[in-house]
mmCIF file of C-alpha atoms in Angstrom:
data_model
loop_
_atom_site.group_PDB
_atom_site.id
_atom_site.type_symbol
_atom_site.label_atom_id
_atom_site.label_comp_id
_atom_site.label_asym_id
_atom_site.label_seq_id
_atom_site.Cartn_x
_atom_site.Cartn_y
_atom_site.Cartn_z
ATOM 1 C CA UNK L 1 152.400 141.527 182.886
ATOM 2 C CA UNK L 2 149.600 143.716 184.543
ATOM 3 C CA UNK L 3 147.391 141.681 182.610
ATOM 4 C CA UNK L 4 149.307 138.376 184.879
ATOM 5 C CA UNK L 5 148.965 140.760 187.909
ATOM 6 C CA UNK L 6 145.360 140.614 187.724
ATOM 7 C CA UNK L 7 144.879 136.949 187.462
ATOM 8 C CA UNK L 8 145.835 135.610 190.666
ATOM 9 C CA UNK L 9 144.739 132.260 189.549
ATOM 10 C CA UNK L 10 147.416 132.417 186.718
ATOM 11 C CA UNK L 11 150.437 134.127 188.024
ATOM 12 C CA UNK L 12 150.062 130.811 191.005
ATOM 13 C CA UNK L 13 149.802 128.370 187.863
ATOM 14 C CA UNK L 14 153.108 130.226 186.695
ATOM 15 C CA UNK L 15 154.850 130.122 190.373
ATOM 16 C CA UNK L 16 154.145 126.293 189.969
ATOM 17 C CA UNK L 17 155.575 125.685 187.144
ATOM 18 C CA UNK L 18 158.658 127.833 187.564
ATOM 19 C CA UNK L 19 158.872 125.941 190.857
ATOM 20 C CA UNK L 20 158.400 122.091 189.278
ATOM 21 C CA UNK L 21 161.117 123.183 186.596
ATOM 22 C CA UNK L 22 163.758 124.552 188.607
ATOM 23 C CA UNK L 23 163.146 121.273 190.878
ATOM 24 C CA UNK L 24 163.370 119.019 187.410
ATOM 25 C CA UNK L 25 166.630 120.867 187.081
ATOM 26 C CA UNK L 26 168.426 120.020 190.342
ATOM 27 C CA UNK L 27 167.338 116.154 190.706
ATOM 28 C CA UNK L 28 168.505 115.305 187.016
ATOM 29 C CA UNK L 29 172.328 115.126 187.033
ATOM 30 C CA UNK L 30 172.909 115.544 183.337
ATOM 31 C CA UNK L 31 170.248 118.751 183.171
ATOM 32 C CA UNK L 32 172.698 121.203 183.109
ATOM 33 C CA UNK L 33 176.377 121.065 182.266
ATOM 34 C CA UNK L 34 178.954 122.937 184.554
ATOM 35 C CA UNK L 35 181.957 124.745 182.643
ATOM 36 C CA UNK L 36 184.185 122.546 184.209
ATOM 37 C CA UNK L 37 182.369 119.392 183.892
ATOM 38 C CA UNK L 38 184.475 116.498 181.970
ATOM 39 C CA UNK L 39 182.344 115.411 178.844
ATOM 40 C CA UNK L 40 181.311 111.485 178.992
ATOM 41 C CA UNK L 41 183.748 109.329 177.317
ATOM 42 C CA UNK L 42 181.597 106.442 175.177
ATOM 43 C CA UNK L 43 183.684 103.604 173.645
ATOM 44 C CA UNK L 44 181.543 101.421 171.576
ATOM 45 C CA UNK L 45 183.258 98.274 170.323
ATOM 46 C CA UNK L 46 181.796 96.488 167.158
ATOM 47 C CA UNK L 47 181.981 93.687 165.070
ATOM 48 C CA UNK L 48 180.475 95.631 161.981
ATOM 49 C CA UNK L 49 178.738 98.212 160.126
ATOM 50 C CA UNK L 50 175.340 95.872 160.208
ATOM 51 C CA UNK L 51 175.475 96.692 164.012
ATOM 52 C CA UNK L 52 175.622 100.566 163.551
ATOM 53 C CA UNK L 53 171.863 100.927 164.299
ATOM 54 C CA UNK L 54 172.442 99.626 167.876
ATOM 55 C CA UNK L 55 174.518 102.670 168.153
ATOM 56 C CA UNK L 56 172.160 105.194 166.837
ATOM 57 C CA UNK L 57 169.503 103.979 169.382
ATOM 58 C CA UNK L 58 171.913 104.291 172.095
ATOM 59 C CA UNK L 59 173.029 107.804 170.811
ATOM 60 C CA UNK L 60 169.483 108.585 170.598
ATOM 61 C CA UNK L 61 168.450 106.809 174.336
ATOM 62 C CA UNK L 62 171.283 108.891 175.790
ATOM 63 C CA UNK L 63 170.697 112.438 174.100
ATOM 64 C CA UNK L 64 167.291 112.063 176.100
ATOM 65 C CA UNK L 65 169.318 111.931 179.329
ATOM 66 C CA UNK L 66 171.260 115.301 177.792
ATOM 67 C CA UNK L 67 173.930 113.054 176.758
ATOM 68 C CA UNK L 68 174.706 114.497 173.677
ATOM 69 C CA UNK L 69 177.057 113.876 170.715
ATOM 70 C CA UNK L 70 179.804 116.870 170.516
ATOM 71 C CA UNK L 71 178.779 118.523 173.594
ATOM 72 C CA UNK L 72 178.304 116.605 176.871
ATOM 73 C CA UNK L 73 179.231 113.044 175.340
ATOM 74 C CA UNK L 74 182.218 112.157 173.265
ATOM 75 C CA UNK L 75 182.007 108.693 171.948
ATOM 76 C CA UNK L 76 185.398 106.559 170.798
ATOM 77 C CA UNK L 77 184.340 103.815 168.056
ATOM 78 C CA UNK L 78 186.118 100.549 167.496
ATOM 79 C CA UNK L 79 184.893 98.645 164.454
ATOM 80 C CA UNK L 80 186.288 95.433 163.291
ATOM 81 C CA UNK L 81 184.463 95.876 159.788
ATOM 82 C CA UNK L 82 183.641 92.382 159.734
ATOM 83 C CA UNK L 83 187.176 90.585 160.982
ATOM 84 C CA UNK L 84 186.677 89.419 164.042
ATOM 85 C CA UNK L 85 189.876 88.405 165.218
ATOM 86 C CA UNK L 86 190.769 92.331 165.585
ATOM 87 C CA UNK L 87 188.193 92.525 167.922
ATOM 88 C CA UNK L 88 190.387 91.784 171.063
ATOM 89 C CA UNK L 89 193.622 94.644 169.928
ATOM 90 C CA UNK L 90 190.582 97.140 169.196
ATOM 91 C CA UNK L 91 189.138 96.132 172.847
ATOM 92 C CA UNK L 92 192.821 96.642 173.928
ATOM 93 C CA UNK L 93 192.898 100.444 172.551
ATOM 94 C CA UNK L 94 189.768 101.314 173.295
ATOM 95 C CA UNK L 95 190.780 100.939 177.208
ATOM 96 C CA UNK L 96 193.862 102.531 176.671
ATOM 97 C CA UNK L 97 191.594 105.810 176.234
ATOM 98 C CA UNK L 98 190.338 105.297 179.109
ATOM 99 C CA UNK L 99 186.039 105.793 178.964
ATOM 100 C CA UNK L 100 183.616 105.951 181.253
ATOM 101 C CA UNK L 101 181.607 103.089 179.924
ATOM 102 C CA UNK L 102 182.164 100.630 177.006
ATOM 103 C CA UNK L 103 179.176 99.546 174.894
ATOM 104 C CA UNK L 104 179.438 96.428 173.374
ATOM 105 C CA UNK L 105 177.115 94.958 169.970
ATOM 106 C CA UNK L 106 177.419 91.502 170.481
ATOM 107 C CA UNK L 107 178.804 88.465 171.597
ATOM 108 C CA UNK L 108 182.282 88.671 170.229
ATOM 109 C CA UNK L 109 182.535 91.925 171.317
ATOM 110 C CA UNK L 110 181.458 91.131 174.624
ATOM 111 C CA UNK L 111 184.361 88.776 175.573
ATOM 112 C CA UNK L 112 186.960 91.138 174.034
ATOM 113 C CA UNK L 113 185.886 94.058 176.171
ATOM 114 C CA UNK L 114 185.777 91.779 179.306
ATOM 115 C CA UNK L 115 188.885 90.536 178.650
ATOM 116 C CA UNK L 116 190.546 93.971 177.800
ATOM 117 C CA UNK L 117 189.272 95.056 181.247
ATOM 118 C CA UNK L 118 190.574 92.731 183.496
ATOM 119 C CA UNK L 119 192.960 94.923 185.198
ATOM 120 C CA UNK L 120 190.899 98.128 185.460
ATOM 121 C CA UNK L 121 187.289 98.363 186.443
ATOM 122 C CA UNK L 122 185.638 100.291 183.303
ATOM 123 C CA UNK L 123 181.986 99.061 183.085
ATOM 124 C CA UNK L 124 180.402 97.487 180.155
ATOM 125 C CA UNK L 125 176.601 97.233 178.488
ATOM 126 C CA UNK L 126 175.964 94.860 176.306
ATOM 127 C CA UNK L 127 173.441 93.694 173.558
ATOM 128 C CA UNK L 128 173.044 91.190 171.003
ATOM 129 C CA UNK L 129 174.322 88.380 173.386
ATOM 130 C CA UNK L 130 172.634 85.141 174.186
ATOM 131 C CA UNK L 131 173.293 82.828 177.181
ATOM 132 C CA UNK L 132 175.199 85.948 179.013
ATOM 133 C CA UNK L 133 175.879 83.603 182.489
ATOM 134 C CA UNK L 134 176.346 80.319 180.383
ATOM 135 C CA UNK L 135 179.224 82.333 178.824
ATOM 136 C CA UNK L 136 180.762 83.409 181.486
ATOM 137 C CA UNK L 137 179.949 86.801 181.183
ATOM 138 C CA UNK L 138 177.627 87.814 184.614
ATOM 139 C CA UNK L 139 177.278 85.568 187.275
ATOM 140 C CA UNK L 140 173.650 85.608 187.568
ATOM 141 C CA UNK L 141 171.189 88.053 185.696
ATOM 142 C CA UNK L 142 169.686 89.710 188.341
ATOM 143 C CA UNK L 143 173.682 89.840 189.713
ATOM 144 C CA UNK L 144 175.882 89.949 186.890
ATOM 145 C CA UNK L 145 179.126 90.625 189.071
ATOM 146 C CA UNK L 146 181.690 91.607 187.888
ATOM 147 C CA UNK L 147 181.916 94.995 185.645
ATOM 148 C CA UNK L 148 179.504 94.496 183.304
ATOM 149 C CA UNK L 149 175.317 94.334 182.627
ATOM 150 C CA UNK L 150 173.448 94.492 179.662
ATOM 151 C CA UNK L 151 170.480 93.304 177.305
ATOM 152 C CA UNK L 152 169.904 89.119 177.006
ATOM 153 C CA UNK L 153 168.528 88.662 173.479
ATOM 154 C CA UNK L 154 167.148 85.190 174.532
ATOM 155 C CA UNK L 155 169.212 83.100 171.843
ATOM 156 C CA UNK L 156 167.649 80.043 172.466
ATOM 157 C CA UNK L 157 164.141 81.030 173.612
ATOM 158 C CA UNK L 158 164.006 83.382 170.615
ATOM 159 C CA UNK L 159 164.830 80.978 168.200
ATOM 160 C CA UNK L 160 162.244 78.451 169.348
ATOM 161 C CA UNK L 161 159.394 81.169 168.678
ATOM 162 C CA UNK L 162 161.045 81.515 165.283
ATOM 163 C CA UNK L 163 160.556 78.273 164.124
ATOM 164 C CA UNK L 164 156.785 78.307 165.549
ATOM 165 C CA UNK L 165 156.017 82.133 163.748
ATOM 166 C CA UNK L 166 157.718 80.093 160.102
ATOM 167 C CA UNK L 167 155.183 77.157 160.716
ATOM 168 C CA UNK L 168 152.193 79.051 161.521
ATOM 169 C CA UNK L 169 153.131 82.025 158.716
ATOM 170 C CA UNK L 170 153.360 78.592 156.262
ATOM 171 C CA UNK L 171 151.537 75.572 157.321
ATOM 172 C CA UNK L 172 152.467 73.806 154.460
ATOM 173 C CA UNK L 173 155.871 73.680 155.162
ATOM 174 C CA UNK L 174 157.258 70.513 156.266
ATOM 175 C CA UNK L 175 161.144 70.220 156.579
ATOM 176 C CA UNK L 176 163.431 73.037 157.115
ATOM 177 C CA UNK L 177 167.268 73.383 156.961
ATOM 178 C CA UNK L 178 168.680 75.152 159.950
ATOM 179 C CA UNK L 179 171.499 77.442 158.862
ATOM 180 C CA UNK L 180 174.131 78.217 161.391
ATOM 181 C CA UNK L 181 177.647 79.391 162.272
ATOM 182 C CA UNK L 182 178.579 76.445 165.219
ATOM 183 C CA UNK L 183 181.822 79.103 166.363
ATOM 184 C CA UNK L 184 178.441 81.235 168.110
ATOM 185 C CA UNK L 185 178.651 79.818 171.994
ATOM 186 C CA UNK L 186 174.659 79.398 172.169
ATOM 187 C CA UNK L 187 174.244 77.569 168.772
ATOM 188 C CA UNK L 188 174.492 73.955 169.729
ATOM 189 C CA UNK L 189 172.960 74.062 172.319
ATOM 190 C CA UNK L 190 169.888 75.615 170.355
ATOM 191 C CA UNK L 191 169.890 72.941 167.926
ATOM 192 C CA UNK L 192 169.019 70.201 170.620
ATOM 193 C CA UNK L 193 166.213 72.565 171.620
ATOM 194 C CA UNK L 194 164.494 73.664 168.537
ATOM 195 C CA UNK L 195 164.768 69.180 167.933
ATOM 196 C CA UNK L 196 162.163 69.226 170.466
ATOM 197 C CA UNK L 197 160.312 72.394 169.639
ATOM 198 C CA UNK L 198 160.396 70.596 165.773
ATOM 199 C CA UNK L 199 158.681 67.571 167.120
ATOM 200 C CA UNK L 200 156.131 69.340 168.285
ATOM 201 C CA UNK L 201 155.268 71.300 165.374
ATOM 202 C CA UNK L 202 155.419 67.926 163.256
ATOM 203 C CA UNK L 203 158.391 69.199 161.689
ATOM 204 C CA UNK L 204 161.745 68.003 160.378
ATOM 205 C CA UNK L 205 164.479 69.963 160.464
ATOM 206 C CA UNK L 206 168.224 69.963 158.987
ATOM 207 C CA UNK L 207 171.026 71.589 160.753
ATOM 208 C CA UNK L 208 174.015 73.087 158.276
ATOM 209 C CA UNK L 209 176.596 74.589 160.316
ATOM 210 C CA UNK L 210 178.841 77.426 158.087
ATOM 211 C CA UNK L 211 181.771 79.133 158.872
ATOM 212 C CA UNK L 212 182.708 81.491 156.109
ATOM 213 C CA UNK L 213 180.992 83.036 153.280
ATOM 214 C CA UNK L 214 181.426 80.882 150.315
ATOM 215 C CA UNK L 215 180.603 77.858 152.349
ATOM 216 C CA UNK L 216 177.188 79.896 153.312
ATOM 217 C CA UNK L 217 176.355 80.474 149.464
ATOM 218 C CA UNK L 218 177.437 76.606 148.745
ATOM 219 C CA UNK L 219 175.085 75.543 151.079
ATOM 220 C CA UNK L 220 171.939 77.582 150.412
ATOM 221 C CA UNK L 221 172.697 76.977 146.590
ATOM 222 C CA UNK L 222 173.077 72.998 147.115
ATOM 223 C CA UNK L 223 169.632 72.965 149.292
ATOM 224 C CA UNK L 224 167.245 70.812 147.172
ATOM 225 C CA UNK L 225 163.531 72.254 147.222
ATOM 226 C CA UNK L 226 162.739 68.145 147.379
ATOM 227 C CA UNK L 227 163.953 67.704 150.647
ATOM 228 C CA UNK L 228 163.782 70.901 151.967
ATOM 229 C CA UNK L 229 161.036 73.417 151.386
ATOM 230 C CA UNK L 230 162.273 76.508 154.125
ATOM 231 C CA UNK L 231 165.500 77.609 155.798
ATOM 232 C CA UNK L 232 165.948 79.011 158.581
ATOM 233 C CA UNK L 233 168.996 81.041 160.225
ATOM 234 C CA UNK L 234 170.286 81.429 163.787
ATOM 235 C CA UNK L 235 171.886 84.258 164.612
ATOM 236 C CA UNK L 236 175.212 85.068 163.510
ATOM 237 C CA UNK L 237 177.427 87.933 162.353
ATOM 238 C CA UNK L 238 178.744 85.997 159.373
ATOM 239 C CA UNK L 239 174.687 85.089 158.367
ATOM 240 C CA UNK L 240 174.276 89.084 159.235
ATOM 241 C CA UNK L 241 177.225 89.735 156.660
ATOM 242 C CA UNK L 242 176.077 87.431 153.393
ATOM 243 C CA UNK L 243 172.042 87.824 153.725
ATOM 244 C CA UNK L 244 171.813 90.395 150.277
ATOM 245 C CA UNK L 245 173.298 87.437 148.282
ATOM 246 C CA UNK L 246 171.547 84.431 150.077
ATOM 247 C CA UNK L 247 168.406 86.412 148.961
ATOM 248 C CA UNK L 248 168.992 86.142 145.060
ATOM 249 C CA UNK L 249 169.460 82.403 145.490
ATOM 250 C CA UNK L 250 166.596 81.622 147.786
ATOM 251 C CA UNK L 251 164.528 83.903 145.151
ATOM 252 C CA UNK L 252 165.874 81.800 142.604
ATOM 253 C CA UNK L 253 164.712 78.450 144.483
ATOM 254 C CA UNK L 254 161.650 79.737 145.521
ATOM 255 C CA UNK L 255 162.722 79.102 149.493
ATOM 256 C CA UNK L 256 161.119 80.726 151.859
ATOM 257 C CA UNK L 257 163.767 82.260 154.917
ATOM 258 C CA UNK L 258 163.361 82.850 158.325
ATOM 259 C CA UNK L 259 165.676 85.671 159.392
ATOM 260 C CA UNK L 260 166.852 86.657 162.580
ATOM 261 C CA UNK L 261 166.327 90.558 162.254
ATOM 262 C CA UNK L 262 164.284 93.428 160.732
ATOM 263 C CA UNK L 263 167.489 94.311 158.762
ATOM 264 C CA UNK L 264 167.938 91.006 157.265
ATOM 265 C CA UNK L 265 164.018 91.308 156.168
ATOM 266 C CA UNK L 266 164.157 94.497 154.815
ATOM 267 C CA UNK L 267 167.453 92.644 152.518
ATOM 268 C CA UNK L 268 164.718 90.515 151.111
ATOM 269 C CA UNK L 269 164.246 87.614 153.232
ATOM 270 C CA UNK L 270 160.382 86.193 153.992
ATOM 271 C CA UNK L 271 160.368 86.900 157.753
ATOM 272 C CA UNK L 272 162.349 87.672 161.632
ATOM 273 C CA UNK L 273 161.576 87.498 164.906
ATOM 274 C CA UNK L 274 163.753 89.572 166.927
ATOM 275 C CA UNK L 275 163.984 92.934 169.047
ATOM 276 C CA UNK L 276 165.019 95.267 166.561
ATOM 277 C CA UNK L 277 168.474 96.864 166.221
ATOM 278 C CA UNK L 278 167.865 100.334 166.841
ATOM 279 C CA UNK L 279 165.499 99.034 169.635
ATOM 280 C CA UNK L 280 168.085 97.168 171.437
ATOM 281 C CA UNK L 281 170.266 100.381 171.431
ATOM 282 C CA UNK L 282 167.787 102.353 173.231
ATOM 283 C CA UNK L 283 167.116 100.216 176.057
ATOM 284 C CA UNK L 284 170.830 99.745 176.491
ATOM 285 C CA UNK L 285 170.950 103.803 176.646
ATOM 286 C CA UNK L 286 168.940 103.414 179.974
ATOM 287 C CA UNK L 287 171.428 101.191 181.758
ATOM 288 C CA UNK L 288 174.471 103.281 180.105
ATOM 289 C CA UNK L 289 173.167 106.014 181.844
ATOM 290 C CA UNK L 290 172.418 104.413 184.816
ATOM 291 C CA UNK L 291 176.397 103.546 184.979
ATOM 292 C CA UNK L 292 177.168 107.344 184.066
ATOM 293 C CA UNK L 293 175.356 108.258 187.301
ATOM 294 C CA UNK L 294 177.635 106.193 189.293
ATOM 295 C CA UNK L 295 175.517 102.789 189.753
ATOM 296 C CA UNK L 296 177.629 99.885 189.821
ATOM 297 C CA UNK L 297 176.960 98.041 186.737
ATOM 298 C CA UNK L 298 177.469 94.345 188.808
ATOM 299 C CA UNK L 299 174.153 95.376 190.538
ATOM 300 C CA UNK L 300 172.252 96.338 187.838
ATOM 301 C CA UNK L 301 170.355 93.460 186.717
ATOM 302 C CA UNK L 302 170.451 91.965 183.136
ATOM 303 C CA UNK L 303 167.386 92.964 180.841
ATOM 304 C CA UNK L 304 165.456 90.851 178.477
ATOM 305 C CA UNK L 305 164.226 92.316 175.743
ATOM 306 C CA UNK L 306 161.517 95.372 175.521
ATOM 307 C CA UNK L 307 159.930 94.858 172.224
ATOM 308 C CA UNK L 308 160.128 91.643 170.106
ATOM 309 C CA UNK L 309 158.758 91.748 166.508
ATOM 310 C CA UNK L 310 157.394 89.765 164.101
ATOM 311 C CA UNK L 311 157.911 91.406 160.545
ATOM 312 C CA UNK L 312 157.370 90.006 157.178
ATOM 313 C CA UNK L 313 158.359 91.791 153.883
ATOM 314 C CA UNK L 314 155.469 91.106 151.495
ATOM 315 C CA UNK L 315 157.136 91.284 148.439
ATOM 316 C CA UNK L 316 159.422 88.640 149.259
ATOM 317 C CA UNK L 317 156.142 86.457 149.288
ATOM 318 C CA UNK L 318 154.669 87.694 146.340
ATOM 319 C CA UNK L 319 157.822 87.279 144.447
ATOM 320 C CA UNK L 320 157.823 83.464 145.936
ATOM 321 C CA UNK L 321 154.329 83.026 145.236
ATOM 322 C CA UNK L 322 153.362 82.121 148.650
ATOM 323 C CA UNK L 323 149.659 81.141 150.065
ATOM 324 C CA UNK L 324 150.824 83.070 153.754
ATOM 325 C CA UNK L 325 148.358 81.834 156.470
ATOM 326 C CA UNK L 326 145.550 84.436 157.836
ATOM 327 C CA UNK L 327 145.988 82.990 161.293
ATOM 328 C CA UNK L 328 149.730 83.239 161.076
ATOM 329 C CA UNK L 329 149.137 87.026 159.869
ATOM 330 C CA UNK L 330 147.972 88.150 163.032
ATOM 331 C CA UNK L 331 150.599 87.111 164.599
ATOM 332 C CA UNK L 332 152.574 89.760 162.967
ATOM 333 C CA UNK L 333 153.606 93.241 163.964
ATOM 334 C CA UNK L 334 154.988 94.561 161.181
ATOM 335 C CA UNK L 335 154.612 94.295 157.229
ATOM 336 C CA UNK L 336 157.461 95.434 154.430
ATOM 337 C CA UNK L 337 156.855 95.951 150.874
#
């Protein structure tokens, strides 16, 4: 300390910083915790255990705001492990516990949290859901309304790029069977779109709508490499749910698929374009927190997404013996093995 003393240059570098911290302190609501203070209830309402890493990114978005797990945030979990149509009872006892804020995985989930919520004003944050005001869900993205705001994933937008990444990844590919579940509100509409996008890639594509999970493995097992040489998937939980075995028999028929994830990819198939999972989570922390503070979430404007990749697991394409294009290569952001 008399060493301090004598350093007048350094013991005013040491006022300042005391200063700046104990400032830091008092502007950041969730800085310090009073004895008294209620810990933040977190429902999160999901459709499966393929969604968990949008959780972990929001757990991990929020502990940065000192939101954390078993000490200043509790968080109540609803998962439908996979059956949907217990989405809207676990949406109904999630509310009856009354959080703060509800996050929400996806579409499904999104509609049976809004729904649950009609007669009391607890906010919700999406992710994972495309075509958010054609849904019904906001009113406008820059207004959403209502009690709810989230993160856009661009369904249709998103899945145009797909199909242009697949064609410039493989040139030689010529017709490609679109894989999709038809009960998702933003698939049909993508079809007509991706028609277009497909005519200007000089491409022909196949649409095969699916609805369960043997119908999904009939279908990728009836494809004929004759008529079709590539598939491609739109988003879907049940596509999410069956990708491991859709992998052995695309491996099998030496087709190429274009996923819709990082997670699917890293399950074996060729290549997806999409924000990743644990990505989407941590934006969504931001506007959770904003909500926590006390904004109103029908002002807080809907996001699009932060970070869009383009990965491709090169085994996959050494197993399938595939020529990938250079130019398509630098076009993507990250590489499996």
């Amino acid at each position: 300390m008399k060493t301090i003393l004598k350093r007048p240059a350094a013991l005013i570098f040491l006022i300042i910083l005391v200063i700046t911290i104990a400032l830091f302190i008092s502007v950041n609501p969730f800085s310090q915790t009073k004895a008294n203070e209620p810990v933040k209830k977190i429902g999160v309402l999901m459709s499966s255990d393929f969604r968990l890493p949008k959780v972990e990114g929001v757990k991990k978005g929020l502990a940065e705001y000192h939101l954390i797990e078993g000490k200043t945030a509790a968080y109540i979990i609803k998962n439908a492990n996979e059956k949907s149509e217990l989405l809207e009872e676990l949406a109904k006892q999630l509310v009856s516990e009354d959080p703060d804020v509800i996050f929400v995985t996806g579409e499904s989930e999104a509609l049976a949290a809004q729904k649950a919520t009609q007669s009391v004003h607890i906010p919700i944050v999406f992710v994972g859901v495309g075509s958010a005001k054609e849904m019904g869900l906001v009113e406008s993205y820059n207004s959403p309304g209502k009690n709810i705001t989230g993160v856009e994933n661009y369904y249709l937008i998103l899945s145009g790029k797909r199909l242009e990444f697949f064609k410039r990844l493989l040139p030689e590919v010529k017709n490609i069977a679109i894989v999709y579940d038809p009960r998702v509100t933003p698939a049909n509409p993508t079809l007509a779109f991706l028609r277009g996008v497909a005519n200007k890639l000089e491409l022909s594509i196949r649409p095969f709508p699916v609805t369960g999970r043997e119908e999904t493995l009939q279908v990728i097992s009836g494809l004929d490499s004759k008529q079709v040489d590539g598939v491609m998937f739109l988003c879907s939980q049940l596509l999410e749910s069956v990708t491991q075995e859709v992998n052995v028999i695309a491996l099998d028929k030496h087709l190429p698929i274009m996923g819709v994830s990082e997670e699917q990819t890293q399950k074996g198939l060729l290549a997806s374009y999409r924000m990743p999972y644990f990505d989407q989570g941590l934006q969504a922390s931001r506007l959770i927190a904003k909500v926590l503070q006390g904004e109103d979430p029908s002002a807080i404007p809907v996001e699009s997404p932060s970070k869009v990749e383009f990965v491709v697991n090169i085994s996959t394409a050494k197993k399938l013996q595939l020529n990938l294009d250079p130019a398509g290569l630098t076009c993507v952001t990250k590489f499996l093995e």
